[in-house]
C-alpha cells in the first residue's frame, strides 16, 4: 500500500548520487503536481572502440530519450517498436511538443532501472496485462499518459485514487523557489495587459482544461546523471563488468593474506602488483606475475604464469607459463601450460588446452554438463536480470 | 541606443576587413492575406501604429548598423520607390544607402526574388535578409558578429536564422504557420526544421534519426518564433539559383539544405533571449504586433520615441498615445489634470490616436489605433480596430476588431463586425451591416482600370467586380464597395481548401475554434493515439473486436496512404488500357515505372498490382479445360513478361503474390495453371517454385488470415507441392504414378488436370440458380449499373433470418458512425458476406443471399472484362459461398479503397503482407476481411478474458461475419477497451 522503489542489483551510482536524490525529487513532484514515478538515467559509459571483441556486446543499442530539462520530466522513450514502425524518423506528437515546447533529446543516456513509483503504478500494471518488461514496454507506455488525453481519462482512476494526499500545488504555485513546469519562461506572456485582449492570450479553452489536469500531471520525473557527475555504470555487459572491476581495483592495495595458511600458498617469488585482489586459499606459484586482476578463491596458478587485467572466478587452474590478458575466466576454468589467452571469456569449466593461443573469443563448453555450477552467474548475470 | 548600436556595429565591421553590412529586404509578401487592403498599396506600406511597415523595418535594420539596404519590390514598386525616396533614411547623413530593386512581375516567391538577387550580383558579402514587414529591436549586429565568427572556422555555415524564444503559444506566433526546430544546444546548429500547419493539423513531428548519432544531445523546440531575419552568406542566393524549385525560404530552402545529402551546408539558429522581433505576415499578427508596439515590447521603437514615421506622440498612463502637436480634438476628454467638464468620450488603454483626428462626443475607443486626420462621429464604439489615415466614421457606429483602410467613409449607424478588412476609399452606409470577416474594396473607376491594365495581378479584382452587378443592400445606398468572397474559392481543390482553412488561423479576429481540434489530446488525436496503443497491446485490442464502431476517426492520417491507393488505382487503369489497346509489354512497363516513381511505392506493390491485373485478365472458361488452358497460356504469353519488367525481377515473390492473390480471388483454381504457364514462359523457374514452396508464409503458416484464406493459401501451396513433385519426377526420370497428397482434397490433382474436375463439379452447386437469374442482364457495357442492382438485391435479403437480423442491427449501428466515411454500399457489402457465411441452419436464406451475391460476382467479373458468369471454378460448395461473398463485396467497395487499404497496411503484421497485398488492388473489402480474419484466432483465444464476447464466438461459423465489422475498426481504432466492451455486447 505504499509507494515503492524498483531497482536492479547491478547499478553502481557514484557517491555523489545517493538514492535520496531520487526520493526527494519524487516526493516533491508527487506533492506538487501529481507525478507518478521518478526515474534515473545516466550518461552512457562508452568503451573505446575495439577495446573489446564485438561478441562481448549484446544489443546495447542506446535508444533515444526525450525529457524536459526545466521540470525534470521524462517524456518519451524510443522503443524498438517505434523504430520498426519508422526507422528513418522519430515521430513526436504535437501534443507533446505543445505541452513541453522545449525538449531535450539524447541517445547518450542509459536507464539505471531505478524507479521510484507510486503505489498506483501497480494498479495500472494490473490493468495492462501483456506487459513483459517494465523498462521496454510499460515505461514507454506510461509516459504517454501525461500528454494523451484519452489515455489520461481512462487511467486517471487508477493513477489518482480518491484518497490522494492533498496536493500542495497551490502553495507551490506561489513559491518563488520552485519552477513551475507549465508556466514556461515566457516574458511575452505578461504582455496581456487587459482582459479584453483575449485574442492575444493563448486560446482559453485549451488552457482551462490543462489547468484542470494541472494538479495531476501523471508525469514521470527524471534525474539525469551527467558524465561529469561521477562514474556511473550498470554492470550488465561484459565490458562493463571488466570496467567496474578495473575501477575498483584502482582503489585497493594488495596485501598478502593474513591467514598463515593462505599466505603459505603464495610463493615469495610471485610478483603481485598492488592493484590486485586474490581470494583465500588460492595458490600462486613462483615467478608468476599478476597485475590489475581479481583472482577468486581456491585457484591454482602455476609457475611463470602472467595474468594482466583479468578476472578469475573461483577454482580456476592456470598451469605453468600460461599468459592471460584481459580475460574473464568462469569457475573451474582450466588453462593449460603455456596457453595464451587474450581478451577471452570462458564458460565455467572450460579447459584451454596446453599451448593453445586464443584471442578475443567466447569459449563455451561443448559439453554442458561439464562442471557447470548451479550458481554460475558470471557472464550471464547481465542478461538475466534485465527484466525485473 | 540606436546610434550606439550602429557605431559598435561599424567598429566591428571595420575590424572585419571593412566590409559594408548589407541587407536585403524582400518587400513583397508573395501572398494575398491582406487583400483588399493591399489592392492599391503594397503590404510593406500599410501603416502599423501609423507608420508604414517598411519604415519599421528600416528602423530595425538601422539599429543593427546596416549600411546598405536593397529593397526588392515587385507589386506597386513605384509606390515603394517613392516611399523610400521620401523616407528619412534617404536624406543625406543618414548613413544608410537604400537601393530599391525592381524585380520582374514573374517573381512569385521569395525564392524567385533570391534568384533575382543572385543574377544581379547585388550582394558582395554576408548580408542580412529580412522581409519588408519586420518589426524588431533585436541586435542583429550581434547576430552578424556571431555568424562571421562561425564562418571563420566553418565555411559551410551558410546561414544564421534569428529565432525568438517564447512559449508554445504566443500571440505573434501564428498557429497556422509555425515551425519546429531541432537544434544542437552546444553549437546552436539547426539540424532539422519542420513546418507546422494548423490545418490540416500537424499531429506528428518527424525527427530524422540520422542526426542523433552525430549529436549527443539535441533540443527539440516548439517555442521559437521565427523572425525571418536571416544572416546569409553570399552562397545563399547562388544556392537558390542552383535549385530552381526552392520557393519558400524556410519550407524549401532550409528544409532542403538540411536534408540534402550532397550540399553539406549548415544552418544555424540564433536564439534571441530578449528583444522583440515579429513579422506582420497576416492580419492576426498585424493585430498582435500593433498591441506589442503599443505595450512597448518593441522599445526603443515606440510611438513616443523613435517613431519610424517621425511623428511624435505623448505617452499617457495606460499606454495611450496622442499626437503631440495637440491637434487631436477630443470631445471634452479629460486630458488635463483639472477637469473642466465631465468628459464624454472614452479612450481606453492601449490606444493610439494620430494628429488632427477628431473624436466626437460619447465615443468609446478601446485598444485601437486611429490614424491621422480621422473623424469619429458621436456615440461610436471602436474596439480592437485599426483605422488608417483620413477615414471618417459616422455616428453611432460599431467597429469591432477590424482593419479600416485610408480614406474610408463609414456612415452613420453602421456596424462592422470582427475580422473585416475595408480597403482604401470605400464608402459604406448609412446603416451598413458588415458580416464578420467581410472584405470590401472600392469599385475602380474606368480610368484606374485602364491605368492598371497591365497589372495582371488585378485579374481577380476584375472577376470580383464582374460578379457583382449591384451593391449589396446591406452596405448602404451610396456605397461604392464591392464585397470579396469570404469562403474558399468555389473552384477550389482540396489543397486550396486546406490552405484556406489554415489561413483562417492567421485571420484577424478568427479563433478558428471550429477547426481547432487542439493537438493536445482532443478526440481526433486521441483515437489516433490509441491506435498506437493498440499496436503496443494488440491482443488487448483484438479482444474487443466487434465493438468500437462508435467513433470512427474521420480524419485518419490517410494522406500518406493516399498515394498508395491512388497508385493501385492508376496501375489498374493503366493495365486495363494496355490490355484493351494492346500496348506492347515494354510500353506498359514504362508506364508502370513512371507511375511507381510518381507515387513512390515499393516494388512489391507494383508486382502485386501487375500480377493481380494479369490474373484477373484471364477469363474463366467454364467446363472446358483445354480452352481454359489456352486462355491462360495466351494471357500469360502475352503479358507474363511484364511481371519482370517493372523494375526488378523476383520470381519467388511473384509466386507468393500470385498465391495470395489467387487465395482471395475467384481464380483460385487457376493458380496451378497460371503457375504452370509462368513456368512455361520462364518467368519463374523450378528453383523459384521450390524456394517459394519452402517459405513458411506460402503454406499459410504464420499468416493470420481467416481460415478460408489460409485454406486457400494451403491449397495453392499443395498445388505447388505437386508441381515440385513433378519436377522431381522429371529429374529422376521416373514415371511414377501421380498420387494425391493425403491432406489434399480429391479434386486437387496436379495443375494441368485440375480444371476438369473443378469445372465438372461446380455447376450443380448453388451458383447456377443465381447465374440464371441475373445473367441475361449482364453485358460488359453496363457493369456499373449492375453493381447497383446487386446491392439492392443484397439489401433485400438482409432481413429474414436471424443472422440477417443481427446484421441489420449491426448495420444500423454501424451506419451511424460510419456511413459518412464509407457509404452504405460498403455496409451492404459487408452484410452480404455475413449472410453467406451464416450458420447452416439458415441454409435457405443463405442460398437466396448467395444467389444475389453471385449475381454481384458476375457483374464484378464483367467489370473485369469477363463475360462468363458462374463461379464454376471453385470446387467445394462451402468455399464457393465464401468466394462469392468476397467477390461480391469486392466490387462494391472499389470506391472506398483508401480506408481499407489503410487498415490493412497498418495492422497486418509483415508476415502476412503478401496475402493481404495480393488482394489490395482488387478491393479494399477483401483486405479488411483478411485482416479481420487474422484477428479471429486471437479473438477466440481471448474469449475467456472477455466473457461478453463469447456468444459471438460461439456462433461458430459466423465468426467471420459478425465480428468482422467491429474488428476492423477495433484494429484501427484502438483500445477504448472498457467502453468498447460494452458496445460489443450491444452490437451482438
PDB file of C-alpha atoms in Angstrom, chain B residues 679-789:
ATOM      1  CA  UNK B 679       6.920 -21.691 -65.610  1.00  0.00           C
ATOM      2  CA  UNK B 680       6.470 -22.410 -69.282  1.00  0.00           C
ATOM      3  CA  UNK B 681       7.293 -18.839 -70.140  1.00  0.00           C
ATOM      4  CA  UNK B 682      10.359 -18.887 -67.921  1.00  0.00           C
ATOM      5  CA  UNK B 683       9.032 -16.146 -65.726  1.00  0.00           C
ATOM      6  CA  UNK B 684       9.503 -18.416 -62.775  1.00  0.00           C
ATOM      7  CA  UNK B 685      11.684 -21.447 -62.833  1.00  0.00           C
ATOM      8  CA  UNK B 686      11.809 -24.596 -60.881  1.00  0.00           C
ATOM      9  CA  UNK B 687      14.097 -23.321 -58.186  1.00  0.00           C
ATOM     10  CA  UNK B 688      11.890 -20.360 -57.573  1.00  0.00           C
ATOM     11  CA  UNK B 689       8.895 -22.554 -57.082  1.00  0.00           C
ATOM     12  CA  UNK B 690      10.842 -24.701 -54.697  1.00  0.00           C
ATOM     13  CA  UNK B 691      12.033 -21.730 -52.739  1.00  0.00           C
ATOM     14  CA  UNK B 692       8.603 -20.267 -52.592  1.00  0.00           C
ATOM     15  CA  UNK B 693       7.319 -23.606 -51.508  1.00  0.00           C
ATOM     16  CA  UNK B 694       9.720 -23.760 -48.654  1.00  0.00           C
ATOM     17  CA  UNK B 695       8.724 -20.348 -47.318  1.00  0.00           C
ATOM     18  CA  UNK B 696       6.599 -20.679 -44.214  1.00  0.00           C
ATOM     19  CA  UNK B 697       4.249 -17.992 -45.420  1.00  0.00           C
ATOM     20  CA  UNK B 698       3.447 -19.917 -48.551  1.00  0.00           C
ATOM     21  CA  UNK B 699       1.948 -22.707 -46.558  1.00  0.00           C
ATOM     22  CA  UNK B 700      -0.277 -20.326 -44.761  1.00  0.00           C
ATOM     23  CA  UNK B 701       1.828 -20.707 -41.652  1.00  0.00           C
ATOM     24  CA  UNK B 702       2.050 -17.536 -39.696  1.00  0.00           C
ATOM     25  CA  UNK B 703      -0.440 -15.912 -41.971  1.00  0.00           C
ATOM     26  CA  UNK B 704      -3.008 -14.529 -39.698  1.00  0.00           C
ATOM     27  CA  UNK B 705      -5.775 -14.508 -42.187  1.00  0.00           C
ATOM     28  CA  UNK B 706      -9.150 -16.050 -41.767  1.00  0.00           C
ATOM     29  CA  UNK B 707      -9.498 -19.757 -42.071  1.00  0.00           C
ATOM     30  CA  UNK B 708     -10.797 -19.723 -45.562  1.00  0.00           C
ATOM     31  CA  UNK B 709      -7.985 -17.607 -46.872  1.00  0.00           C
ATOM     32  CA  UNK B 710      -5.463 -19.735 -45.082  1.00  0.00           C
ATOM     33  CA  UNK B 711      -7.111 -22.742 -46.555  1.00  0.00           C
ATOM     34  CA  UNK B 712      -6.886 -21.234 -49.978  1.00  0.00           C
ATOM     35  CA  UNK B 713      -3.283 -20.453 -49.402  1.00  0.00           C
ATOM     36  CA  UNK B 714      -2.717 -24.010 -48.372  1.00  0.00           C
ATOM     37  CA  UNK B 715      -4.420 -25.247 -51.464  1.00  0.00           C
ATOM     38  CA  UNK B 716      -2.141 -23.180 -53.584  1.00  0.00           C
ATOM     39  CA  UNK B 717       0.755 -24.487 -51.624  1.00  0.00           C
ATOM     40  CA  UNK B 718      -0.326 -28.026 -52.239  1.00  0.00           C
ATOM     41  CA  UNK B 719      -0.615 -27.336 -55.922  1.00  0.00           C
ATOM     42  CA  UNK B 720       2.918 -26.060 -55.737  1.00  0.00           C
ATOM     43  CA  UNK B 721       3.883 -29.224 -53.917  1.00  0.00           C
ATOM     44  CA  UNK B 722       2.516 -31.175 -56.800  1.00  0.00           C
ATOM     45  CA  UNK B 723       4.454 -29.237 -59.328  1.00  0.00           C
ATOM     46  CA  UNK B 724       7.592 -29.817 -57.361  1.00  0.00           C
ATOM     47  CA  UNK B 725       6.802 -33.445 -57.201  1.00  0.00           C
ATOM     48  CA  UNK B 726       6.505 -33.397 -60.931  1.00  0.00           C
ATOM     49  CA  UNK B 727       9.838 -31.700 -61.238  1.00  0.00           C
ATOM     50  CA  UNK B 728      11.324 -34.364 -59.071  1.00  0.00           C
ATOM     51  CA  UNK B 729       9.809 -36.999 -61.158  1.00  0.00           C
ATOM     52  CA  UNK B 730      11.097 -35.476 -64.328  1.00  0.00           C
ATOM     53  CA  UNK B 731      14.507 -35.204 -62.871  1.00  0.00           C
ATOM     54  CA  UNK B 732      14.689 -38.738 -61.743  1.00  0.00           C
ATOM     55  CA  UNK B 733      13.117 -39.879 -64.962  1.00  0.00           C
ATOM     56  CA  UNK B 734      10.743 -41.889 -63.005  1.00  0.00           C
ATOM     57  CA  UNK B 735       7.329 -42.360 -64.292  1.00  0.00           C
ATOM     58  CA  UNK B 736       5.713 -42.909 -61.016  1.00  0.00           C
ATOM     59  CA  UNK B 737       2.035 -42.531 -60.967  1.00  0.00           C
ATOM     60  CA  UNK B 738       0.684 -39.455 -59.520  1.00  0.00           C
ATOM     61  CA  UNK B 739      -0.507 -39.594 -56.015  1.00  0.00           C
ATOM     62  CA  UNK B 740      -2.746 -37.273 -54.274  1.00  0.00           C
ATOM     63  CA  UNK B 741      -1.352 -35.672 -51.303  1.00  0.00           C
ATOM     64  CA  UNK B 742      -3.090 -37.201 -48.356  1.00  0.00           C
ATOM     65  CA  UNK B 743      -4.107 -33.837 -46.985  1.00  0.00           C
ATOM     66  CA  UNK B 744      -5.383 -32.610 -50.223  1.00  0.00           C
ATOM     67  CA  UNK B 745      -8.865 -32.971 -51.402  1.00  0.00           C
ATOM     68  CA  UNK B 746      -9.510 -35.392 -54.143  1.00  0.00           C
ATOM     69  CA  UNK B 747     -10.165 -32.706 -56.646  1.00  0.00           C
ATOM     70  CA  UNK B 748      -6.740 -31.282 -56.273  1.00  0.00           C
ATOM     71  CA  UNK B 749      -4.564 -33.107 -58.681  1.00  0.00           C
ATOM     72  CA  UNK B 750      -1.699 -31.591 -60.482  1.00  0.00           C
ATOM     73  CA  UNK B 751      -2.443 -28.280 -62.027  1.00  0.00           C
ATOM     74  CA  UNK B 752      -2.964 -29.301 -65.587  1.00  0.00           C
ATOM     75  CA  UNK B 753      -5.733 -31.661 -64.785  1.00  0.00           C
ATOM     76  CA  UNK B 754      -7.461 -29.915 -62.057  1.00  0.00           C
ATOM     77  CA  UNK B 755      -9.694 -27.702 -64.050  1.00  0.00           C
ATOM     78  CA  UNK B 756     -11.568 -30.584 -65.407  1.00  0.00           C
ATOM     79  CA  UNK B 757     -12.521 -31.795 -62.011  1.00  0.00           C
ATOM     80  CA  UNK B 758     -13.334 -28.495 -60.671  1.00  0.00           C
ATOM     81  CA  UNK B 759     -15.356 -27.381 -63.551  1.00  0.00           C
ATOM     82  CA  UNK B 760     -17.290 -30.522 -63.677  1.00  0.00           C
ATOM     83  CA  UNK B 761     -18.229 -30.296 -60.097  1.00  0.00           C
ATOM     84  CA  UNK B 762     -19.320 -26.812 -59.644  1.00  0.00           C
ATOM     85  CA  UNK B 763     -22.194 -26.045 -61.851  1.00  0.00           C
ATOM     86  CA  UNK B 764     -24.635 -28.084 -59.853  1.00  0.00           C
ATOM     87  CA  UNK B 765     -23.928 -26.092 -56.783  1.00  0.00           C
ATOM     88  CA  UNK B 766     -25.978 -23.197 -55.772  1.00  0.00           C
ATOM     89  CA  UNK B 767     -24.372 -20.804 -58.142  1.00  0.00           C
ATOM     90  CA  UNK B 768     -26.245 -21.890 -61.127  1.00  0.00           C
ATOM     91  CA  UNK B 769     -29.504 -20.622 -59.763  1.00  0.00           C
ATOM     92  CA  UNK B 770     -28.098 -17.268 -59.301  1.00  0.00           C
ATOM     93  CA  UNK B 771     -26.353 -17.133 -62.552  1.00  0.00           C
ATOM     94  CA  UNK B 772     -29.529 -17.851 -64.349  1.00  0.00           C
ATOM     95  CA  UNK B 773     -31.259 -15.065 -62.512  1.00  0.00           C
ATOM     96  CA  UNK B 774     -29.180 -12.199 -63.482  1.00  0.00           C
ATOM     97  CA  UNK B 775     -27.073 -13.374 -66.249  1.00  0.00           C
ATOM     98  CA  UNK B 776     -29.109 -12.031 -69.037  1.00  0.00           C
ATOM     99  CA  UNK B 777     -28.864  -8.503 -67.763  1.00  0.00           C
ATOM    100  CA  UNK B 778     -25.178  -8.562 -67.740  1.00  0.00           C
ATOM    101  CA  UNK B 779     -23.211  -7.316 -70.574  1.00  0.00           C
ATOM    102  CA  UNK B 780     -19.737  -5.933 -70.443  1.00  0.00           C
ATOM    103  CA  UNK B 781     -21.038  -2.476 -71.064  1.00  0.00           C
ATOM    104  CA  UNK B 782     -23.171  -1.940 -68.051  1.00  0.00           C
ATOM    105  CA  UNK B 783     -21.185  -3.356 -65.317  1.00  0.00           C
ATOM    106  CA  UNK B 784     -21.630  -0.217 -63.344  1.00  0.00           C
ATOM    107  CA  UNK B 785     -25.373  -0.248 -63.296  1.00  0.00           C
ATOM    108  CA  UNK B 786     -25.485  -3.862 -62.455  1.00  0.00           C
ATOM    109  CA  UNK B 787     -23.386  -3.156 -59.495  1.00  0.00           C
ATOM    110  CA  UNK B 788     -26.144  -1.065 -58.080  1.00  0.00           C
ATOM    111  CA  UNK B 789     -28.631  -3.808 -58.665  1.00  0.00           C
TER     112      UNK B 789
END
